[in-house]
mmCIF file of C-alpha atoms in Angstrom:
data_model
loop_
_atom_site.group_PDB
_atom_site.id
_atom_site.type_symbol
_atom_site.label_atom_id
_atom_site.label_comp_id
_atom_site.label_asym_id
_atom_site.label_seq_id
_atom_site.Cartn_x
_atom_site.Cartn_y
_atom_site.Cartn_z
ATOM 1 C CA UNK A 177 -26.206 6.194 -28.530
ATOM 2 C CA UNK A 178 -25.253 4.795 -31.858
ATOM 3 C CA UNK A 179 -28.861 3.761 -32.878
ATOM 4 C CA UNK A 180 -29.956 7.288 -31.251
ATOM 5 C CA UNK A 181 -27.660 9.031 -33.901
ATOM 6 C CA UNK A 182 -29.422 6.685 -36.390
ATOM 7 C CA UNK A 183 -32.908 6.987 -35.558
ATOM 8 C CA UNK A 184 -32.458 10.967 -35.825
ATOM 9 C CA UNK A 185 -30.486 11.101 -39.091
ATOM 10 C CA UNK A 186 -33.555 8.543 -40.761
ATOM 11 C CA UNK A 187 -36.146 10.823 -39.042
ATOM 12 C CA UNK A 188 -34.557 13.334 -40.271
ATOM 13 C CA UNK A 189 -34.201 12.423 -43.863
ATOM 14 C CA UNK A 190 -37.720 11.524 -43.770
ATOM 15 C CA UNK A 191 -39.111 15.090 -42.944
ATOM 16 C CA UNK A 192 -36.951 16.411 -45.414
ATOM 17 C CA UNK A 193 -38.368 13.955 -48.762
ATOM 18 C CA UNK A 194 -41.888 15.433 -46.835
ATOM 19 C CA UNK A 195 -41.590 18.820 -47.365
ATOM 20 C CA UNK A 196 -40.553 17.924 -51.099
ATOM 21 C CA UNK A 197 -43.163 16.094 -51.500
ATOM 22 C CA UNK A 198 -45.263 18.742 -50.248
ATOM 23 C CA UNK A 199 -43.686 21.439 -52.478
ATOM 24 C CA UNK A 200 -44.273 18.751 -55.005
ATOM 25 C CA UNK A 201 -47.816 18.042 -55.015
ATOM 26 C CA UNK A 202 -48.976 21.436 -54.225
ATOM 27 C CA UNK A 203 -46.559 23.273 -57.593
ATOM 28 C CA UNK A 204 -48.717 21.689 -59.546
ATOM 29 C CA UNK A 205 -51.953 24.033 -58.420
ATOM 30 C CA UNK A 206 -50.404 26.610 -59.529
ATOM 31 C CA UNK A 207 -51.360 27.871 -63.190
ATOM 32 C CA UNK A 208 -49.090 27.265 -65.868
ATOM 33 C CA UNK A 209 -48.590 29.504 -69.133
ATOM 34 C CA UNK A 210 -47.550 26.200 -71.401
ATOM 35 C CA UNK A 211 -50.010 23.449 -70.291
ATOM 36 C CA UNK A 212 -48.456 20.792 -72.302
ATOM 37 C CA UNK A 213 -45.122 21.634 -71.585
ATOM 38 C CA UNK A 214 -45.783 21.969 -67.624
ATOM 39 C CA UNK A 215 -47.424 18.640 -67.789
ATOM 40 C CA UNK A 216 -44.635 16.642 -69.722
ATOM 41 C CA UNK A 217 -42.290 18.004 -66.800
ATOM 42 C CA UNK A 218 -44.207 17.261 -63.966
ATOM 43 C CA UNK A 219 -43.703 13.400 -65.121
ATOM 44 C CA UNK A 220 -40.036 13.943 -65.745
ATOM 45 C CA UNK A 221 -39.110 16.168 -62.530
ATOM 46 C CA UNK A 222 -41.661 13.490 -60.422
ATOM 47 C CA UNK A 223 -39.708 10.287 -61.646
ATOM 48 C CA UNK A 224 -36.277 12.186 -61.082
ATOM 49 C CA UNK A 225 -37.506 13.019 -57.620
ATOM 50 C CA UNK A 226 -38.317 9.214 -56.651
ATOM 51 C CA UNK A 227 -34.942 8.373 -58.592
ATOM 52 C CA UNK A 228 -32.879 10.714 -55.988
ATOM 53 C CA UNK A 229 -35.371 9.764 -53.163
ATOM 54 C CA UNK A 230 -34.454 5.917 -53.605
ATOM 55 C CA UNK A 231 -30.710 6.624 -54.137
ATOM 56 C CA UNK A 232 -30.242 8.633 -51.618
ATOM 57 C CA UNK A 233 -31.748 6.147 -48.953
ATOM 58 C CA UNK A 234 -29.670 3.725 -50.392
ATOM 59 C CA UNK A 235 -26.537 5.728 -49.978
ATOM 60 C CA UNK A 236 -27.424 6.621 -46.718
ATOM 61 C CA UNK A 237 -28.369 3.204 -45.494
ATOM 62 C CA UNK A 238 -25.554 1.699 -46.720
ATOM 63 C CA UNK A 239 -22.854 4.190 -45.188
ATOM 64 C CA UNK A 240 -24.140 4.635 -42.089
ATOM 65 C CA UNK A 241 -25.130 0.999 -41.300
ATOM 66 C CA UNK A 242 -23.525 -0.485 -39.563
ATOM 67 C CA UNK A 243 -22.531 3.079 -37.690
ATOM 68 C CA UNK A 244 -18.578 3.348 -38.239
ATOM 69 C CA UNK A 245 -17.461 4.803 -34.787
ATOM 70 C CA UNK A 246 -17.799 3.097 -31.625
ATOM 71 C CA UNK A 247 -20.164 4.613 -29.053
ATOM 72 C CA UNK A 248 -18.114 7.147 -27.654
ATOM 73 C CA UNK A 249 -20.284 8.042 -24.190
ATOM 74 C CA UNK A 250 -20.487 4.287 -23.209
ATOM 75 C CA UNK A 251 -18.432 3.586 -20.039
ATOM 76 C CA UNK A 252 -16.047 0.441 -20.220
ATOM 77 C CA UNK A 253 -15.382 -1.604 -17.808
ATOM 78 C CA UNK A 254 -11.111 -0.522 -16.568
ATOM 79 C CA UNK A 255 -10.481 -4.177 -17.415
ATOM 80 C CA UNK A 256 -11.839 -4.258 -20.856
ATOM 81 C CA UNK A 257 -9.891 -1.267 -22.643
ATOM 82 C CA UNK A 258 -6.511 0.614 -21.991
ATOM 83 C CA UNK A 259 -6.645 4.522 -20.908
ATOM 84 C CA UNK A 260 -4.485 6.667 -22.460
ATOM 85 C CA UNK A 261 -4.492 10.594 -21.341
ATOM 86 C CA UNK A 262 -3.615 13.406 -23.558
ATOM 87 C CA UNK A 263 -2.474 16.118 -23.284
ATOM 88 C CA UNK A 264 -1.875 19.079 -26.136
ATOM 89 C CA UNK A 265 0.213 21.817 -25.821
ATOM 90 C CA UNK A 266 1.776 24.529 -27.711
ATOM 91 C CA UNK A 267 3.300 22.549 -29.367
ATOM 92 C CA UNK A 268 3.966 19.120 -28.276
ATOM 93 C CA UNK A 269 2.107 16.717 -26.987
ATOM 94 C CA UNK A 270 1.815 14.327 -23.167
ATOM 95 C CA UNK A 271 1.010 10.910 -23.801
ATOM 96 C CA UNK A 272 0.565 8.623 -20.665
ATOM 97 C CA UNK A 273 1.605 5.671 -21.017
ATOM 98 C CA UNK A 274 3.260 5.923 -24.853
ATOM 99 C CA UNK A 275 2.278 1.935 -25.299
ATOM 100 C CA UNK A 276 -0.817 0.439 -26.050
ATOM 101 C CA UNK A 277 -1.588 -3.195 -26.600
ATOM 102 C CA UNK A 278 -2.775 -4.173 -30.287
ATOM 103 C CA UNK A 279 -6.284 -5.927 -30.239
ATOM 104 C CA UNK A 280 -7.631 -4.233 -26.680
ATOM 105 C CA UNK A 281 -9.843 -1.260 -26.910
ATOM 106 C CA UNK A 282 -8.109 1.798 -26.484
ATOM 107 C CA UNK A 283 -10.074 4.902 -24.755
ATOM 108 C CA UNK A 284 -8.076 8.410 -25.504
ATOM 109 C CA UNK A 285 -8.900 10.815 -23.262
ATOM 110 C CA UNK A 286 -8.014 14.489 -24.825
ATOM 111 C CA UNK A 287 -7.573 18.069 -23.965
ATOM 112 C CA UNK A 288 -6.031 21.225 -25.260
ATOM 113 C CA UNK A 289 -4.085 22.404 -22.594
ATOM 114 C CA UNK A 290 -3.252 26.184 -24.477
ATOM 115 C CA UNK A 291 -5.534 26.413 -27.504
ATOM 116 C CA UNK A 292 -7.294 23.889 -29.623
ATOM 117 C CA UNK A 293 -5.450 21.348 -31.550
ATOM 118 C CA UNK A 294 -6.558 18.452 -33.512
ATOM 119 C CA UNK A 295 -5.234 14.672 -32.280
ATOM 120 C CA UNK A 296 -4.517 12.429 -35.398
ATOM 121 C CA UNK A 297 -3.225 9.041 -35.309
ATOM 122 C CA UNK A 298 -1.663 8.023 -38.616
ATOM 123 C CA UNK A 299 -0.127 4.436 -39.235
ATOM 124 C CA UNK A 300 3.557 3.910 -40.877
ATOM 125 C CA UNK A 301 2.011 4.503 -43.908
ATOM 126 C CA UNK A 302 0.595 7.647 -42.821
ATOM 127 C CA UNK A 303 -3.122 6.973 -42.851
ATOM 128 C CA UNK A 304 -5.087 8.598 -40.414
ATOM 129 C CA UNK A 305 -6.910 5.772 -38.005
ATOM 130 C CA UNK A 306 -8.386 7.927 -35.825
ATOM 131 C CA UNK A 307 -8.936 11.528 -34.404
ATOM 132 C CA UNK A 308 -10.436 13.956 -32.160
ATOM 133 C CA UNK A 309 -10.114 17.567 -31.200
ATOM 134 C CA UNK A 310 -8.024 18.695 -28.284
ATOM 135 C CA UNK A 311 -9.750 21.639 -26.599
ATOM 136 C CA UNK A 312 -9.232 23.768 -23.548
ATOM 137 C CA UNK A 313 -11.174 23.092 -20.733
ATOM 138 C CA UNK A 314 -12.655 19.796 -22.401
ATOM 139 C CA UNK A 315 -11.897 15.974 -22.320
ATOM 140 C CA UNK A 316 -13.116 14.466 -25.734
ATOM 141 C CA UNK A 317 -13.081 10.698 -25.426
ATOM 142 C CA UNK A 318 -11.440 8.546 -28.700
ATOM 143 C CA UNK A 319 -12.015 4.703 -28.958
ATOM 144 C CA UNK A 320 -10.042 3.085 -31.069
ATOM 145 C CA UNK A 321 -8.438 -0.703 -31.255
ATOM 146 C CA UNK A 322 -5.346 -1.099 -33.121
ATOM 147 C CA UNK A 323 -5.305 -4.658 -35.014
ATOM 148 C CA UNK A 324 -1.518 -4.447 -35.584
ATOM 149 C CA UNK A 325 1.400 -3.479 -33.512
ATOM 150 C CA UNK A 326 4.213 -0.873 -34.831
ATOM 151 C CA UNK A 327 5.080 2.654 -34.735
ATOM 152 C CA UNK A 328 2.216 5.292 -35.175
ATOM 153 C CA UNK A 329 2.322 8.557 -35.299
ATOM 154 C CA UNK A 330 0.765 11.493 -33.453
ATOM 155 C CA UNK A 331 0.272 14.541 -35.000
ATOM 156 C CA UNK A 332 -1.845 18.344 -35.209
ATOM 157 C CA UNK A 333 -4.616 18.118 -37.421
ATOM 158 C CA UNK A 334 -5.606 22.171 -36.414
ATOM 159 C CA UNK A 335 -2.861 25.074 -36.753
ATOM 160 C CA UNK A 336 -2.002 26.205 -33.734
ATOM 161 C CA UNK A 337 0.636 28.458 -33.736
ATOM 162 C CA UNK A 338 4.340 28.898 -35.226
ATOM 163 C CA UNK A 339 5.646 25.734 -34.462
ATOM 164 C CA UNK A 340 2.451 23.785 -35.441
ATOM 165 C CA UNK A 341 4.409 21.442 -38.191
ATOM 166 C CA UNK A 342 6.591 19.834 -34.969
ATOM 167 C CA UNK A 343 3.746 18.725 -33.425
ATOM 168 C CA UNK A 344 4.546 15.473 -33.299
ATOM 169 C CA UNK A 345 5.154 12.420 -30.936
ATOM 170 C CA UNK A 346 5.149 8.603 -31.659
ATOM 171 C CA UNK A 347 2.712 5.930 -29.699
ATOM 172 C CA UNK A 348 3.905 2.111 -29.650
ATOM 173 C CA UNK A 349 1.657 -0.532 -30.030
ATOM 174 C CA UNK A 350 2.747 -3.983 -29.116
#
């Protein structure tokens, strides 16, 4: 899936620098008013075209390469990773089981059980490591593996209602 996602965004990105280059070479039929001037442009705007052609590969190449999240539609084998279920309601949250082991593969399976929330996982120092959206009707699938054990937080990335700021539960990872 992950070199799917890959192959698309390149393929896309190449149709795009086509049709520039197409609006590129076929501007300059067009009949200009100041000669000179066009020409002297056409250089200029042609070299800052390949200048944001060749960074923007770069850019792209480098953060998407390797692909940051793990294949999320891949099916693990039950003794590889750790299932977690999770359920999101207004406005607390149903985590089964609350502790995870640190270093296994995690697979979070979530759903809204009301309206849609957003699941974040922050660390103790309150970074978010991972998250997904909790809809009605829908199991989104997380993978994440936690290199340390401690304390980390749950909370609602999406407002969902009055008490939305409560939303919050713990998970333990050992």
């Amino acid at each position: 899936m992950v070199s799917t996602v890959y192959a698309v965004t390149l393929v896309c990105m190449g149709l795009i620098v086509a049709v520039f280059y197409f609006v590129i070479v076929n501007s300059k039929k067009v009949e200009a008013d100041y000669p000179s001037i066009t020409k002297k442009w056409y250089g200029v705007r042609s070299k800052w075209f390949l200048f944001l052609l060749t960074l923007g590969i770069a850019v792209s190449f480098v953060s998407t390469n390797p692909f940051p999240i793990p294949d999320q539609k891949k099916d693990y084998p039950e003794n590889d990773h750790q299932v977690v279920k999770v359920g999101a309601y207004q406005w607390y949250w149903t985590i089964a089981p609350d502790t995870v082991d640190a270093g296994k593969p995690v697979t979070f399976l979530v759903t809204g059980e009301d309206v849609n929330h957003g699941f974040g996982i922050y660390d103790e120092n309150l970074n978010l490591v991972g998250q997904t959206q909790a809809m009605p009707g829908y199991t989104n699938k997380l993978l994440h593996t936690f290199d340390k054990p401690g304390k980390y937080k749950i909370l609602c990335l999406e407002y969902c209602g009055l008490a939305h700021h409560a939303m919050i539960t713990e998970l333990t990872v050992k």
